[in-house]
PDB file of C-alpha atoms in Angstrom:
ATOM      1  CA  MET A1010     -13.611   7.383  -6.561  1.00 52.00           C
ATOM      2  CA  LYS A1011     -11.044  10.290  -5.800  1.00 69.00           C
ATOM      3  CA  GLU A1012      -7.154   8.583  -5.959  1.00 92.00           C
ATOM      4  CA  GLN A1013      -5.236   9.184  -3.192  1.00 96.00           C
ATOM      5  CA  CYS A1014      -2.764  11.735  -2.760  1.00 97.00           C
ATOM      6  CA  VAL A1015      -0.068  12.634   0.365  1.00 97.00           C
ATOM      7  CA  GLU A1016      -2.141  15.103   1.772  1.00 97.00           C
ATOM      8  CA  ASP A1017      -5.092  12.611   2.378  1.00 97.00           C
ATOM      9  CA  ILE A1018      -2.976  10.411   4.862  1.00 96.00           C
ATOM     10  CA  GLU A1019      -0.166  13.416   6.228  1.00 97.00           C
ATOM     11  CA  GLY A1020      -2.703  16.696   6.187  1.00 97.00           C
ATOM     12  CA  PRO A1021      -2.531  20.025   4.295  1.00 97.00           C
ATOM     13  CA  TRP A1022       0.594  21.229   3.562  1.00 95.00           C
ATOM     14  CA  VAL A1023       2.070  23.167   6.192  1.00 93.00           C
ATOM     15  CA  GLU A1024       4.951  25.657   5.002  1.00 91.00           C
ATOM     16  CA  PRO A1025       8.073  25.508   7.037  1.00 91.00           C
ATOM     17  CA  GLU A1026      10.278  28.034   8.035  1.00 91.00           C
ATOM     18  CA  LEU A1027      13.165  26.767   5.776  1.00 89.00           C
ATOM     19  CA  ASN A1028      12.943  26.788   2.043  1.00 88.00           C
ATOM     20  CA  SER A1029      14.943  24.778  -0.293  1.00 94.00           C
ATOM     21  CA  GLY A1030      14.355  22.775  -3.758  1.00 92.00           C
ATOM     22  CA  LEU A1031      13.102  19.670  -1.848  1.00 93.00           C
ATOM     23  CA  ILE A1032      10.363  21.392   0.277  1.00 94.00           C
ATOM     24  CA  GLN A1033       9.421  23.204  -2.970  1.00 94.00           C
ATOM     25  CA  ARG A1034       9.420  19.682  -4.587  1.00 93.00           C
ATOM     26  CA  CYS A1035       7.606  18.127  -1.954  1.00 95.00           C
ATOM     27  CA  ARG A1036       4.849  20.670  -1.887  1.00 96.00           C
ATOM     28  CA  ASP A1037       4.481  20.810  -5.790  1.00 96.00           C
ATOM     29  CA  ASN A1038       3.472  17.069  -5.346  1.00 97.00           C
ATOM     30  CA  TRP A1039       1.902  17.005  -1.790  1.00 97.00           C
ATOM     31  CA  SER A1040      -1.822  17.276  -3.667  1.00 97.00           C
ATOM     32  CA  LYS A1041      -1.165  15.269  -6.502  1.00 97.00           C
ATOM     33  CA  PRO A1042      -2.561  11.907  -6.570  1.00 97.00           C
ATOM     34  CA  VAL A1043       0.723   9.200  -6.219  1.00 97.00           C
ATOM     35  CA  THR A1044      -0.403   7.522  -9.406  1.00 96.00           C
ATOM     36  CA  GLN A1045       0.527  10.832 -11.290  1.00 96.00           C
ATOM     37  CA  ILE A1046       3.556  11.872  -9.467  1.00 97.00           C
ATOM     38  CA  THR A1047       7.123  10.540 -11.190  1.00 97.00           C
ATOM     39  CA  ASN A1048       8.913   7.552 -10.156  1.00 97.00           C
ATOM     40  CA  HIS A1049      11.676   9.937  -8.746  1.00 97.00           C
ATOM     41  CA  PHE A1050       9.552  11.983  -6.310  1.00 96.00           C
ATOM     42  CA  LEU A1051       7.818   8.563  -5.033  1.00 97.00           C
ATOM     43  CA  ALA A1052      11.147   7.414  -4.204  1.00 97.00           C
ATOM     44  CA  THR A1053      11.715  11.059  -2.423  1.00 97.00           C
ATOM     45  CA  PHE A1054       8.416  10.473  -0.849  1.00 97.00           C
ATOM     46  CA  ILE A1055       9.574   7.211   0.505  1.00 97.00           C
ATOM     47  CA  ARG A1056      12.679   7.942   1.480  1.00 96.00           C
ATOM     48  CA  GLN A1057      11.271  11.081   3.394  1.00 95.00           C
ATOM     49  CA  LYS A1058       8.930   8.648   5.128  1.00 95.00           C
ATOM     50  CA  PHE A1059       5.581  10.320   3.938  1.00 96.00           C
ATOM     51  CA  ALA A1060       2.854   8.577   3.311  1.00 96.00           C
ATOM     52  CA  LEU A1061       4.129   5.261   3.082  1.00 96.00           C
ATOM     53  CA  SER A1062       1.335   3.209   2.788  1.00 94.00           C
ATOM     54  CA  ILE A1063       0.234   4.491  -0.141  1.00 96.00           C
ATOM     55  CA  VAL A1064       3.468   5.685  -2.032  1.00 96.00           C
ATOM     56  CA  ILE A1065       5.202   2.488  -1.007  1.00 96.00           C
ATOM     57  CA  SER A1066       2.064   0.279  -2.620  1.00 95.00           C
ATOM     58  CA  GLU A1067       2.419   2.684  -5.842  1.00 97.00           C
ATOM     59  CA  ALA A1068       6.243   1.937  -6.467  1.00 97.00           C
ATOM     60  CA  GLU A1069       5.575  -1.573  -5.751  1.00 96.00           C
ATOM     61  CA  SER A1070       3.262  -1.871  -8.529  1.00 96.00           C
ATOM     62  CA  ARG A1071       5.040   0.215 -10.675  1.00 97.00           C
ATOM     63  CA  ILE A1072       8.067  -1.709 -10.272  1.00 97.00           C
ATOM     64  CA  LYS A1073       5.710  -5.174 -10.768  1.00 97.00           C
ATOM     65  CA  ARG A1074       4.761  -3.952 -14.123  1.00 97.00           C
ATOM     66  CA  GLY A1075       8.010  -2.548 -15.251  1.00 96.00           C
ATOM     67  CA  TYR A1076       6.907   0.809 -15.629  1.00 96.00           C
ATOM     68  CA  ILE A1077       9.802   3.176 -16.074  1.00 94.00           C
ATOM     69  CA  ASP A1078       9.347   6.894 -17.144  1.00 96.00           C
ATOM     70  CA  GLY A1079      12.594   8.296 -17.221  1.00 95.00           C
ATOM     71  CA  SER A1080      12.645  10.373 -14.071  1.00 96.00           C
ATOM     72  CA  GLU A1081      14.804   8.570 -11.625  1.00 95.00           C
ATOM     73  CA  LEU A1082      18.261   9.829 -10.630  1.00 94.00           C
ATOM     74  CA  TYR A1083      19.702   6.459 -10.790  1.00 95.00           C
ATOM     75  CA  ASP A1084      18.980   3.028 -12.179  1.00 93.00           C
ATOM     76  CA  GLU A1085      16.641   1.422 -10.152  1.00 95.00           C
ATOM     77  CA  GLU A1086      16.410   4.297  -7.500  1.00 97.00           C
ATOM     78  CA  LEU A1087      12.599   3.610  -6.990  1.00 97.00           C
ATOM     79  CA  GLU A1088      13.227  -0.186  -6.338  1.00 97.00           C
ATOM     80  CA  VAL A1089      16.161   0.780  -3.675  1.00 97.00           C
ATOM     81  CA  ALA A1090      14.138   3.453  -1.930  1.00 97.00           C
ATOM     82  CA  VAL A1091      11.227   0.717  -1.418  1.00 97.00           C
ATOM     83  CA  ASN A1092      13.575  -2.140  -0.440  1.00 96.00           C
ATOM     84  CA  GLU A1093      15.615   0.279   2.085  1.00 95.00           C
ATOM     85  CA  SER A1094      12.212   1.800   3.609  1.00 92.00           C
ATOM     86  CA  PRO A1095      10.704   0.896   6.987  1.00 78.00           C
ATOM     87  CA  LYS A1096       8.449  -1.912   6.700  1.00 66.00           C
ATOM     88  CA  THR A1097       4.604  -0.942   7.512  1.00 50.00           C
TER      89      THR A1097
END
């Protein structure tokens, strides 16, 4: 069974007119299974409100397991992103 990625929910990447580091990082992670992206990037997708149904689920699973990958910009970045996200 194929693991879901943001592209499965939001559709194929559409290149915006503006280019920035954030856009490049979103593009780089868009088609990766959410189980393979970093905690920091799960938090980024949550803050940007992309594919919340799958990224929040993965984030909550990692928080529950105590999974830390060293990618977060500050302690509990992922947990803060989940707690501040719109409820889906």
